[in-house]
Structures are given as structure tokens and as C-alpha cells.
Amino acid sequence: MSELAWWQRGVIYQIYPRSFQDSNGDGIGDLPGISARLEYLAALGVDAVWISPIYPSPMADFGYDVADYCNIDPIFGTLDGFKQLMGHAHRLGLKVLLDFVPNHSSDRHPWFEESRSSRDNPKRDWYLWRDPAPDGGPPNNWLSRMGGSAWKWDEVTGQYYFHAFLPEQPDLNWRNPQVRGAMDEVLRFWLDCGVDGFRVDVLWLLIKDAQFRDNPPNPGYRPGEPDHHRLLQSYTEDQPEVHDIVRSMRATLDEYGERVLIGEIYLSVPQLVKYYGVNGDGAHMPFNFQLLNARWKADEIAGMIRDYDIALPEYAWPNWVLGNHDNPRVASRVGTAQARVAAVLLLTLRGTPTLYYGDEIGMTDGEIPPDRIHDPAELRQPGICQGRDPERTPMQWDGSLPNAGFTDGRPWLPIATTTSVREQDGDRSSMLSLYRHLLSLRRSNAALVQGAIDNVEAYGDVLTYERRYGNQCLFIALNMGVEDATVQSRSGVVLLSTVSARIGENFVQGANSLAASEAVVVAV
Ligand code: GLC
């Protein structure tokens, strides 16, 4: 598998740092905590960790409001501590990816403080400032993704500034070459420190319409949906000029050898694949989020896999994501039994998988009492926006310890359930054992990493496909239903099943049985 880059062979694991492991009793996870758990991750069998933002931040959006792009927030640790963590990870063979948040800074970033100080400040144009509309209201109809107008009135200089998210997250002006230069220096700062790549926050939002035209109404809007769905985002997302920026980020990374550029992009597949660039000079992997909202039906998933494979240009490397810090957890979306099927799916599809911390033990969304809600998106749009705290609850290390071993103090969010790494560790039928098995199977079978994906079919509730490389062929069958089913196969040996007793059994030529919610990998 040597001709592939590490990020093509590997599996990425997302850490939400506030919630992974606290080391100092303040109830918030930190870098020493992550360091202490790196052996666990190496043994799990993942290849890279992506750490959500750890930069100095007022935490209005829990780190996605950056006040200094080239340092570490004291809540998490220090720059030296980060370098030690990276050294430790590298010694274990783990790559480290940072979350790069270029679309907006914090309103406390010195760049914005300068920009807002006067209309003729040299950094005025680093952000998006506009005069009021003739009636004194916002300059246009653009809406914030956190609710309400995306324009915030600034008394001191008598203009509005644009914020796609919170007012505390003013959008930078990526049409300004100085902004591009400053952000390029940020990338280089971390690349020089030795980071292995970046997940780029809201990559598809970086450029807005130069004429600030009103967004058109969305005919598909249904009452009860988040506010910004009232409008199509025609002039605020996926603007043609964004690809220039992606290309220049990629060019910078390319100067550093095998580093990876991943884009957070919520777009349809035809739009998404454009972010690979022309002949692959864009992002290495525009995140493929289709599984996050997929209807859990074999025929829909089959169609999605086929369509994605067809849409990818031949230079594009696929990828799949099952969970992240902005969406309900997979075990809550599809149920605990099907979460095991989903694990097999994620780790046997063609392309780089990204796992979300805690999904490997089947963590479900936590119950958040009203007085412990933290997510600003939910607090600003109560009852409309589905809060993101439930999927951000602390990692459950050891159910026999207070707070599941996450902290000695009061955890910033409540612990979701009682299951834990410790409980699942020695249990061959546990979710954790299933993940470990899948990850080692993937590592040792070239067909799973670089094989083609063929014969993607749905028969009732059963999804099947093959992964082939050289003369190796693996047959994968996933029963996405609650009834036992049969599946037609060639003869072969069961390498893995979510029903662990079955491993090593023979599959016969013809009909083979699958239990409800059983998924198998068969060498045929
Ligand atoms: C991305 C992040 C999300 C954050 C938003 C604004 O979507 O994943 O958590 O709120 O960007 O930075």
C-alpha cells in the first residue's frame, strides 16, 4: 500500500478537546488529557487525530471564535505542551491535524479590534463593513446561521459588519490580499511546528458576493426550520472565487510534503467534488457528509455510494464521515444495533473514514438539562435549532469512576450514559472490540484500503458490495433491518461479523443467513 499517501491509507479520529480528557479538574478537557490518551488511540488503530480548535478564544462558539491563530488557549494548555503532544503522537505513529478557522475570527482578535476602531484604520477592509440601507437597517437581507440578521450595527463607526455565525465571529474579507497573506502565515506557522494538516472550517463560505446582492427566498423553506433556511444562500456560499483560495492553501501545504487539506463543506455531491480542484489542485478531501443525514435504508445508501463514486473525478480520493461535533451521534440517529452496522459500513467503504470520539464505544446523545445548555446556536434559537451539546458530552473512560473518569471536577456538560471504554475493553462482543477488529482488518487488507468498490446493491433491507484489489475480493453484506434476512454470496470465510460468534464460519455459494442488524465481511 506504499504508493498511497498516509491520509489515504489512514483513518482519522476527531477529538473535541473540551470533552476528551480533563487533567486539571476544571471540568474541561485539555492537551495533557489528550496526551495521556494517545496510547489508547494508537491501540485502537487510528492513524491521525484531528483536534477541534485549541487556540486562544473567548469561547463564544467554543473555540470556533479565534482570538489568536498562533497560540494555545490556557484552558487547553500551552504552545510547548502542544509541541510535546505532537512529538508524543508522532512517536506512536499518529498524525496530528489542527482545525483551521479562516472564515471568521473572534471579535476580540486584535485584527478586528483595529478594524472596528475607525473607518480609516488600515485593517478596516480586513472585515466586511457596509453602510446601512437607506432606511437605516442592515445593508441587505443576509441571515446568520445562528439566527437573525447577519449584520451587526457598530455605533462607534456607524456601519454594519457581517457575521455568518455569531456577532462575536465577524467574517474576514478574503478578497483582501493582506488577509490572504496573514492567513497563509498562520498555515506556515503550524506547518513549521510539524502539524500534518488541517481540517478547514466552513471552507465553502469564505467568499461572499462582491456586490452584496440579496439572497433569494427559499421556496422549500418550512416553518420551524432554522431561520437562515428562509433564503437560498446564492450569494453567501460556494462562490466561484473560493476555489482560488482553496488552491492557494493547497499550494502552501504542498511545499511541506505529505500534509493533508480537508474541507468542511456541506454541499450537494456535484458541488462538493469541485473542491478537489482542477486535476486535484484543491483540497485533498472535501468532507463527504452524506451519511450524517442519510435515511437509513439499504437502497438509499446504495444509491448514495454509487452516485458518489461516479461523481468523483479520477484524481479524487473519497472519504466518509459518520459523526462530528455539529450533528446528533450515529448511535442516536440509527439506534445502538444499527450503529454497529454503520461502523462496518464506514470502515469498509472506499475512501478515508473519519470517526468521531466516543462513537467507538457507541456513545449516544446526552440529555442536557435546560440550565446546562451551552451551545450558542441553541441558546439563540430555542426550540428551533437542535442543540449541539448532546453530541459533545465527555468521553466515557471508566464507568466505575466519578464522571466516567473524564474529570475530577464538575464536567462542563453532563456525562451521557454509563457505558465506558473500561467496561467494553475485555468484552469481545462490545462496540469497542468491533471497532478495533474493523480497524485492524482495514490495516491488513489492501482491498479495503485501495480496492475498487463494485456491485453495490440493495436487496430489501440488505446492502451488499464488494471490495477488490489484485486477486483479493471481500464481500460485505449489511442487514439494515430488524428482521433476519438471507443474502446471495459466493463461498468464502467470514472475517468479521457484528455477531462475533460467527467469525471464521464458512459462507456457502448461494443463500446465506444474516441476523437482524448483522453485518459481515467475507473473503470470497
Ligand atoms: C463549523 C463548526 C461549527 C461552528 C461553525 C462556526 O461549522 O464545525 O462547530 O459553530 O463552523 O465556526
Coordinates of C-alpha atoms and ligand atoms in Angstrom, one line a residue:
M1 CA 0.0 0.0 0.0
S2 CA 3.1 2.2 -0.1
E3 CA 2.1 4.2 -3.2
L4 CA -0.8 5.8 -1.3
A5 CA -0.3 8.8 1.0
W6 CA -0.8 8.3 4.7
W7 CA -4.1 10.1 4.7
Q8 CA -5.4 7.7 2.0
R9 CA -4.3 4.6 3.9
G10 CA -5.3 6.0 7.3
V11 CA -8.3 6.6 9.5
I12 CA -8.9 10.0 11.1
Y13 CA -10.3 10.4 14.6
Q14 CA -11.9 13.7 15.7
I15 CA -11.2 14.9 19.2
Y16 CA -13.5 17.6 20.6
P17 CA -10.9 18.8 23.1
R18 CA -13.2 20.2 25.7
S19 CA -14.7 16.8 26.1
F20 CA -11.9 14.2 25.7
Q21 CA -9.9 14.1 29.0
D22 CA -9.5 16.7 31.7
S23 CA -6.2 16.6 33.6
N24 CA -6.5 19.5 36.0
G25 CA -10.0 19.2 37.5
D26 CA -11.6 22.3 35.9
G27 CA -14.2 20.1 34.1
I28 CA -12.9 20.9 30.6
G29 CA -10.7 18.6 28.6
D30 CA -7.1 19.7 27.8
L31 CA -3.9 18.9 26.0
P32 CA -2.3 16.9 28.8
G33 CA -5.5 14.9 28.9
I34 CA -5.3 14.2 25.2
S35 CA -1.6 13.3 25.6
A36 CA -2.5 10.8 28.3
R37 CA -4.9 9.0 25.9
L38 CA -2.7 8.8 22.8
E39 CA -1.7 5.2 23.6
Y40 CA -5.4 4.3 23.7
L41 CA -5.9 5.8 20.2
A42 CA -2.8 4.1 18.8
A43 CA -4.0 0.8 20.2
L44 CA -7.5 1.4 18.8
G45 CA -5.8 1.5 15.4
V46 CA -6.5 5.0 14.1
D47 CA -3.8 6.9 12.2
A48 CA -4.5 10.6 12.7
V49 CA -6.2 12.8 15.2
W50 CA -7.9 16.0 14.2
I51 CA -8.3 18.3 17.2
S52 CA -11.1 20.9 17.1
P53 CA -9.9 24.4 17.8
I54 CA -7.5 24.9 20.7
Y55 CA -6.5 28.5 20.1
P56 CA -7.0 31.4 22.5
S57 CA -10.6 32.2 22.3
P58 CA -13.4 33.9 24.4
M59 CA -15.2 30.6 23.7
A60 CA -18.4 32.3 22.4
D61 CA -18.6 29.3 20.0
F62 CA -16.2 27.1 22.0
G63 CA -13.0 27.8 20.1
Y64 CA -14.5 28.5 16.7
D65 CA -14.1 32.2 17.6
V66 CA -10.3 32.6 17.4
A67 CA -8.6 35.5 19.1
D68 CA -5.0 34.4 18.2
Y69 CA -4.4 32.0 15.4
C70 CA -0.8 31.1 16.5
N71 CA -1.1 30.1 20.1
I72 CA -3.0 27.8 22.5
D73 CA -5.8 28.8 24.9
P74 CA -4.7 28.4 28.6
I75 CA -7.8 26.3 29.2
F76 CA -6.2 23.7 27.0
G77 CA -2.5 24.2 27.7
T78 CA 0.5 25.9 26.2
L79 CA 2.2 26.0 22.9
D80 CA 5.1 24.0 24.3
G81 CA 2.5 21.5 25.6
F82 CA 1.1 21.2 22.2
K83 CA 4.5 20.6 20.7
Q84 CA 5.1 17.8 23.3
L85 CA 1.7 16.3 22.4
M86 CA 2.6 16.3 18.8
G87 CA 6.0 14.7 19.5
H88 CA 4.3 12.0 21.6
A89 CA 1.7 11.4 18.8
H90 CA 4.4 11.1 16.2
R91 CA 6.4 8.7 18.2
L92 CA 3.3 6.5 18.4
G93 CA 2.9 6.8 14.6
L94 CA -0.1 9.1 14.9
K95 CA -0.5 12.2 12.7
V96 CA -1.9 15.4 14.2
L97 CA -4.4 17.7 12.3
L98 CA -5.5 21.1 13.5
D99 CA -8.8 22.9 12.9
F100 CA -8.1 26.0 10.8
V101 CA -10.9 28.6 11.2
P102 CA -10.2 31.2 8.4
N103 CA -13.8 32.4 7.6
H104 CA -14.1 34.5 10.8
S105 CA -12.1 35.5 13.8
S106 CA -13.3 36.4 17.3
D107 CA -14.5 40.0 17.7
R108 CA -11.7 40.1 20.3
H109 CA -9.0 39.3 17.8
P110 CA -6.6 42.3 17.6
W111 CA -7.3 42.4 13.8
F112 CA -11.0 43.1 14.4
E113 CA -10.3 45.4 17.3
E114 CA -8.2 47.5 14.9
S115 CA -10.7 47.2 12.1
R116 CA -13.6 48.4 14.2
S117 CA -11.6 51.3 15.8
S118 CA -12.1 53.7 12.8
R119 CA -13.2 53.8 9.2
D120 CA -9.7 54.7 8.0
N121 CA -7.8 52.1 10.0
P122 CA -5.5 50.0 7.7
K123 CA -7.3 46.9 8.8
R124 CA -10.8 48.3 8.2
D125 CA -11.1 46.3 4.9
W126 CA -10.0 43.1 6.6
Y127 CA -13.6 42.5 7.6
L128 CA -16.9 43.2 5.8
W129 CA -18.2 46.6 6.7
R130 CA -21.1 48.3 5.0
D131 CA -23.3 51.3 5.3
P132 CA -26.8 50.9 6.4
A133 CA -29.6 50.6 3.9
P134 CA -31.5 53.9 3.1
D135 CA -33.9 53.1 5.9
G136 CA -31.1 52.7 8.4
G137 CA -31.5 48.9 8.6
P138 CA -29.0 46.2 7.6
P139 CA -27.3 46.6 4.2
N140 CA -29.0 43.5 2.8
N141 CA -31.2 40.5 3.7
W142 CA -28.4 38.1 4.6
L143 CA -29.1 35.9 7.6
S144 CA -26.8 34.5 10.3
R145 CA -26.5 30.7 10.6
M146 CA -27.0 31.3 14.3
G147 CA -30.3 33.1 13.9
G148 CA -31.3 36.7 13.0
S149 CA -29.7 39.2 10.6
A150 CA -26.0 38.5 9.7
W151 CA -25.3 42.2 10.1
K152 CA -24.4 43.8 13.4
W153 CA -24.6 47.6 13.9
D154 CA -21.4 49.2 15.2
E155 CA -22.2 52.5 17.0
V156 CA -18.6 53.8 17.0
T157 CA -18.0 54.0 13.3
G158 CA -21.7 54.0 12.1
Q159 CA -21.5 50.9 9.9
Y160 CA -22.6 47.3 10.0
Y161 CA -20.3 44.3 9.9
F162 CA -21.1 40.9 8.5
H163 CA -21.1 37.7 10.7
A164 CA -22.2 34.4 9.1
F165 CA -22.4 32.9 12.6
L166 CA -22.4 34.8 16.0
P167 CA -21.9 38.6 16.2
E168 CA -18.8 37.6 18.2
Q169 CA -17.5 35.9 15.0
P170 CA -17.0 38.7 12.4
D171 CA -16.3 37.3 8.9
L172 CA -12.9 38.2 7.4
N173 CA -12.7 39.7 3.9
W174 CA -11.0 37.1 1.8
R175 CA -11.0 39.4 -1.2
N176 CA -8.3 41.4 0.6
P177 CA -4.8 40.2 -0.3
Q178 CA -3.5 41.1 3.1
V179 CA -6.0 38.8 4.8
R180 CA -4.9 36.0 2.5
G181 CA -1.2 36.8 3.3
A182 CA -1.9 36.8 7.0
M183 CA -3.8 33.5 6.9
D184 CA -1.0 31.9 4.8
E185 CA 1.4 32.8 7.5
V186 CA -0.8 31.1 10.0
L187 CA -0.8 27.9 8.0
R188 CA 3.0 28.1 7.7
F189 CA 3.4 28.7 11.5
W190 CA 1.7 25.4 12.3
L191 CA 3.3 23.5 9.4
D192 CA 6.7 24.7 10.6
C193 CA 5.7 23.4 14.1
G194 CA 5.2 20.0 12.4
V195 CA 1.4 19.6 12.1
D196 CA 0.4 17.1 9.5
G197 CA -2.6 19.0 8.1
F198 CA -5.8 20.9 8.6
R199 CA -9.5 20.5 8.7
V200 CA -10.6 23.8 7.4
D201 CA -13.8 25.2 9.0
V202 CA -16.7 26.2 6.7
L203 CA -14.4 26.3 3.6
W204 CA -17.3 26.8 1.3
L205 CA -18.3 30.1 2.9
L206 CA -15.1 32.0 2.6
I207 CA -16.1 34.3 -0.2
K208 CA -19.3 36.4 -0.4
D209 CA -20.8 38.1 -3.4
A210 CA -18.7 41.2 -4.3
Q211 CA -21.9 43.2 -4.9
F212 CA -23.6 42.1 -1.7
R213 CA -26.8 41.2 -3.5
D214 CA -29.9 40.0 -1.5
N215 CA -30.3 36.2 -1.2
P216 CA -33.5 35.0 -2.9
P217 CA -36.2 33.4 -0.9
N218 CA -36.1 29.6 -0.4
P219 CA -39.3 28.1 -1.9
G220 CA -38.5 24.9 0.1
Y221 CA -38.5 26.6 3.5
R222 CA -40.8 25.0 6.1
P223 CA -41.7 26.9 9.3
G224 CA -39.8 25.5 12.3
E225 CA -36.6 25.2 10.3
P226 CA -33.6 27.4 11.3
D227 CA -34.0 31.0 10.3
H228 CA -31.4 31.2 7.6
H229 CA -33.2 28.4 5.6
R230 CA -35.7 31.1 4.7
L231 CA -33.2 32.2 2.0
L232 CA -31.2 30.3 -0.6
Q233 CA -27.5 31.0 0.1
S234 CA -26.9 32.0 -3.5
Y235 CA -24.6 35.0 -2.7
T236 CA -23.2 33.9 0.6
E237 CA -21.8 30.4 -0.1
D238 CA -19.9 28.4 -2.7
Q239 CA -18.9 31.5 -4.8
P240 CA -16.7 30.7 -7.8
E241 CA -13.8 32.7 -6.4
V242 CA -13.5 30.4 -3.4
H243 CA -11.6 27.8 -5.5
D244 CA -8.7 30.2 -5.9
I245 CA -8.3 30.3 -2.2
V246 CA -8.5 26.6 -1.8
R247 CA -5.8 26.3 -4.5
S248 CA -3.5 28.6 -2.7
M249 CA -3.9 26.9 0.7
R250 CA -3.1 23.6 -1.1
A251 CA -0.1 25.1 -2.8
T252 CA 1.3 26.1 0.7
L253 CA 0.7 22.7 2.1
D254 CA 2.4 21.1 -0.9
E255 CA 5.6 23.0 -0.1
Y256 CA 5.7 20.9 3.1
G257 CA 5.5 17.4 1.6
E258 CA 2.8 15.0 2.6
R259 CA 0.4 17.1 4.6
V260 CA -3.4 17.0 4.2
L261 CA -6.0 19.6 3.5
I262 CA -9.6 18.7 4.4
G263 CA -12.5 21.0 3.9
E264 CA -15.7 21.2 5.9
I265 CA -18.2 21.6 3.2
Y266 CA -22.0 21.0 3.4
L267 CA -23.0 20.9 -0.3
S268 CA -24.5 18.5 -2.8
V269 CA -22.1 16.0 -4.3
P270 CA -21.8 17.7 -7.7
Q271 CA -20.8 21.0 -6.0
L272 CA -18.7 19.2 -3.4
V273 CA -16.4 17.5 -5.8
K274 CA -15.4 20.8 -7.3
Y275 CA -13.4 21.4 -4.1
Y276 CA -10.9 18.8 -5.2
G277 CA -9.8 21.4 -7.7
V278 CA -8.8 21.0 -11.3
N279 CA -6.7 17.9 -11.6
G280 CA -6.5 17.7 -7.9
D281 CA -5.0 21.1 -7.0
G282 CA -7.7 21.8 -4.4
A283 CA -8.5 20.1 -1.1
H284 CA -7.2 16.6 -0.7
M285 CA -10.6 15.7 0.8
P286 CA -13.7 17.8 0.9
F287 CA -15.6 16.1 3.7
N288 CA -18.3 13.9 2.5
F289 CA -21.1 14.3 5.0
Q290 CA -23.8 12.3 3.2
L291 CA -24.1 9.7 5.9
L292 CA -24.9 12.3 8.5
N293 CA -28.4 12.9 7.2
A294 CA -29.0 9.7 5.2
R295 CA -32.2 7.9 5.6
W296 CA -31.1 4.6 7.0
K297 CA -32.4 2.5 4.1
A298 CA -30.3 0.0 2.1
D299 CA -31.5 1.3 -1.3
E300 CA -30.8 4.9 -0.4
I301 CA -27.3 4.2 0.9
A302 CA -26.6 2.0 -2.1
G303 CA -27.6 4.9 -4.4
M304 CA -25.5 7.3 -2.5
I305 CA -22.4 5.1 -2.6
R306 CA -22.8 4.6 -6.4
D307 CA -23.5 8.2 -7.2
Y308 CA -20.6 9.5 -5.1
D309 CA -18.2 7.0 -6.8
I310 CA -19.4 8.1 -10.2
A311 CA -19.2 11.8 -9.4
L312 CA -15.6 11.7 -8.2
P313 CA -13.0 12.8 -10.8
E314 CA -10.4 10.1 -11.3
Y315 CA -7.8 12.0 -9.3
A316 CA -10.1 12.5 -6.3
W317 CA -9.7 10.4 -3.2
P318 CA -13.1 9.6 -1.5
N319 CA -13.9 9.9 2.2
W320 CA -16.8 9.3 4.5
V321 CA -17.9 10.8 7.8
L322 CA -20.3 9.2 10.3
G323 CA -20.3 11.8 13.1
N324 CA -19.0 15.1 14.2
H325 CA -19.5 17.8 16.9
D326 CA -22.3 19.5 14.9
N327 CA -24.7 16.6 14.4
P328 CA -26.5 14.0 16.5
R329 CA -24.4 10.9 17.2
V330 CA -24.8 7.9 15.0
A331 CA -26.0 5.7 17.8
S332 CA -28.8 8.1 18.4
R333 CA -29.6 8.6 14.8
V334 CA -29.9 4.9 13.8
G335 CA -30.0 3.1 17.2
T336 CA -27.4 1.1 19.0
A337 CA -27.8 -2.1 17.0
Q338 CA -27.5 -0.3 13.7
A339 CA -24.6 1.8 14.9
R340 CA -22.6 -1.5 14.7
V341 CA -23.7 -1.9 11.1
A342 CA -22.8 1.7 10.5
A343 CA -19.3 1.1 11.9
V344 CA -18.8 -1.8 9.4
L345 CA -20.1 0.5 6.6
L346 CA -17.8 3.4 7.4
L347 CA -14.7 1.2 7.7
T348 CA -15.3 -0.9 4.6
L349 CA -16.3 1.8 2.1
R350 CA -13.8 3.1 -0.4
G351 CA -12.1 6.2 1.0
T352 CA -10.7 7.7 4.2
P353 CA -13.0 7.3 7.2
T354 CA -13.4 9.9 9.9
L355 CA -14.5 8.7 13.3
Y356 CA -15.9 11.0 16.0
Y357 CA -14.6 10.4 19.5
G358 CA -16.9 8.2 21.6
D359 CA -18.6 6.6 18.6
E360 CA -16.2 3.7 19.0
I361 CA -18.0 2.9 22.3
G362 CA -21.4 3.6 20.9
M363 CA -21.9 6.8 22.9
T364 CA -25.4 8.3 22.4
D365 CA -26.5 11.9 22.6
G366 CA -26.6 13.2 26.2
E367 CA -29.7 14.7 27.9
I368 CA -28.8 18.3 28.6
P369 CA -31.0 19.9 31.4
P370 CA -32.1 23.4 30.3
D371 CA -29.8 25.1 32.8
R372 CA -26.7 23.3 31.4
I373 CA -27.2 24.2 27.8
H374 CA -24.0 25.8 26.4
D375 CA -24.4 25.7 22.6
P376 CA -24.9 29.3 21.4
A377 CA -26.8 28.2 18.3
E378 CA -29.5 26.6 20.6
L379 CA -29.5 29.5 23.1
R380 CA -30.1 32.0 20.3
Q381 CA -32.8 29.9 18.6
P382 CA -34.5 27.9 21.4
G383 CA -36.9 25.3 20.1
I384 CA -35.9 25.8 16.5
C385 CA -32.2 24.9 16.4
Q386 CA -31.3 21.4 17.5
G387 CA -28.6 22.0 20.1
R388 CA -25.1 20.5 19.6
D389 CA -24.4 19.9 23.3
P390 CA -25.8 16.3 23.2
E391 CA -23.1 15.1 20.9
R392 CA -20.4 17.0 22.8
T393 CA -20.7 15.3 26.2
P394 CA -17.5 14.0 27.9
M395 CA -15.8 10.8 26.7
Q396 CA -16.7 7.9 28.9
W397 CA -13.4 6.2 30.0
D398 CA -14.3 4.3 33.1
G399 CA -17.9 3.9 34.4
S400 CA -16.6 2.9 37.9
L401 CA -15.1 6.3 38.4
P402 CA -16.9 9.6 39.1
N403 CA -17.7 11.4 35.8
A404 CA -16.7 8.3 33.9
G405 CA -13.0 9.2 34.5
F406 CA -13.3 12.3 32.4
T407 CA -12.6 14.8 35.2
D408 CA -12.1 15.1 38.9
G409 CA -14.2 18.3 38.9
R410 CA -17.6 19.1 37.6
P411 CA -17.8 18.3 33.9
W412 CA -18.7 21.2 31.6
L413 CA -21.5 19.0 30.2
P414 CA -23.1 16.1 31.9
I415 CA -22.0 12.5 31.2
A416 CA -24.4 10.9 28.7
T417 CA -24.6 7.2 29.6
T418 CA -22.8 4.6 31.7
T419 CA -21.0 2.6 29.1
S420 CA -17.3 3.1 29.0
V421 CA -14.0 2.1 27.5
R422 CA -13.1 0.2 30.6
E423 CA -16.4 -1.8 30.6
Q424 CA -16.0 -2.7 26.9
D425 CA -12.3 -3.3 26.9
G426 CA -12.2 -7.0 27.5
D427 CA -15.6 -7.8 26.1
R428 CA -15.3 -9.4 22.6
S429 CA -18.9 -8.6 21.8
S430 CA -18.6 -4.9 22.6
M431 CA -18.7 -2.0 20.2
L432 CA -15.1 -1.1 21.1
S433 CA -13.9 -4.6 20.2
L434 CA -15.8 -4.3 16.9
Y435 CA -14.1 -1.1 16.1
R436 CA -10.7 -2.5 17.0
H437 CA -11.3 -5.5 14.8
L438 CA -12.5 -3.4 11.9
L439 CA -9.5 -1.1 12.1
S440 CA -7.1 -3.9 12.2
L441 CA -8.9 -5.7 9.3
R442 CA -8.6 -2.5 7.3
R443 CA -4.9 -2.2 8.1
S444 CA -4.2 -5.7 6.9
N445 CA -6.4 -5.9 3.8
A446 CA -5.3 -3.9 0.8
A447 CA -8.7 -4.4 -0.8
L448 CA -10.4 -2.4 2.0
V449 CA -7.9 0.5 1.6
Q450 CA -7.2 0.7 -2.1
G451 CA -9.6 -1.7 -3.7
A452 CA -12.3 -0.7 -6.1
I453 CA -15.9 -0.8 -4.8
D454 CA -18.2 -2.8 -7.1
N455 CA -21.6 -4.4 -7.3
V456 CA -23.2 -2.0 -4.8
E457 CA -26.7 -3.4 -4.4
A458 CA -29.7 -3.3 -2.1
Y459 CA -32.0 -6.4 -1.7
G460 CA -34.7 -5.4 0.7
D461 CA -33.0 -4.3 3.9
V462 CA -29.7 -5.8 2.9
L463 CA -26.9 -3.7 1.4
T464 CA -24.1 -5.5 -0.3
Y465 CA -20.9 -4.6 -2.1
E466 CA -17.5 -5.9 -3.0
R467 CA -14.1 -4.5 -2.5
R468 CA -11.4 -5.9 -4.9
Y469 CA -7.7 -5.5 -5.2
G470 CA -5.5 -7.8 -7.2
N471 CA -6.9 -11.2 -6.7
Q472 CA -8.4 -10.4 -3.3
C473 CA -12.2 -9.9 -3.1
L474 CA -14.1 -9.0 0.0
F475 CA -17.9 -9.3 0.1
I476 CA -19.7 -7.0 2.5
A477 CA -23.3 -7.5 3.5
L478 CA -25.1 -5.2 5.9
N479 CA -28.6 -6.1 7.2
M480 CA -30.1 -2.6 7.9
G481 CA -33.4 -4.1 9.0
V482 CA -34.8 -5.6 12.2
E483 CA -35.6 -9.0 10.7
D484 CA -33.4 -11.9 9.8
A485 CA -32.5 -11.9 6.1
T486 CA -30.8 -14.0 3.5
V487 CA -28.1 -12.9 1.2
Q488 CA -26.7 -14.4 -2.0
S489 CA -23.0 -14.8 -1.9
R490 CA -20.1 -16.8 -3.4
S491 CA -18.5 -19.2 -1.0
G492 CA -16.0 -17.7 1.4
V493 CA -14.9 -17.2 5.0
V494 CA -16.4 -14.7 7.4
L495 CA -13.6 -12.4 8.5
L496 CA -15.8 -10.2 10.6
S497 CA -19.3 -10.1 11.8
T498 CA -21.2 -7.9 14.2
V499 CA -22.4 -11.2 15.7
S500 CA -18.9 -12.1 16.9
A501 CA -19.5 -15.9 17.3
R502 CA -19.8 -16.1 13.6
I503 CA -16.2 -15.2 12.7
G504 CA -14.4 -18.0 10.9
E505 CA -17.6 -19.6 9.7
N506 CA -18.0 -20.5 6.0
F507 CA -20.3 -18.7 3.7
V508 CA -21.7 -21.1 1.1
Q509 CA -22.2 -20.5 -2.6
G510 CA -25.9 -19.3 -2.8
A511 CA -28.1 -18.2 0.1
N512 CA -26.6 -17.4 3.5
S513 CA -28.4 -16.1 6.5
L514 CA -27.9 -12.7 8.2
A515 CA -29.3 -12.0 11.7
A516 CA -31.2 -8.7 12.2
S517 CA -28.7 -5.9 12.3
E518 CA -25.9 -8.2 11.3
A519 CA -23.1 -7.0 9.1
V520 CA -20.4 -9.3 7.7
V521 CA -17.1 -9.1 5.8
V522 CA -16.5 -12.3 3.9
A523 CA -13.3 -13.2 2.0
V524 CA -14.7 -14.8 -1.2
Ligands
GLC1 C1 -18.3 24.9 11.7 C2 -18.0 24.2 13.0 C3 -19.1 24.6 14.0 C4 -19.0 26.1 14.2 C5 -19.1 26.9 12.9 C6 -18.6 28.3 13.0 O1 -19.5 24.5 11.1 O2 -17.9 22.8 12.8 O3 -19.0 24.0 15.2 O4 -20.0 26.6 15.0 O5 -18.2 26.3 11.9 O6 -17.2 28.3 13.2

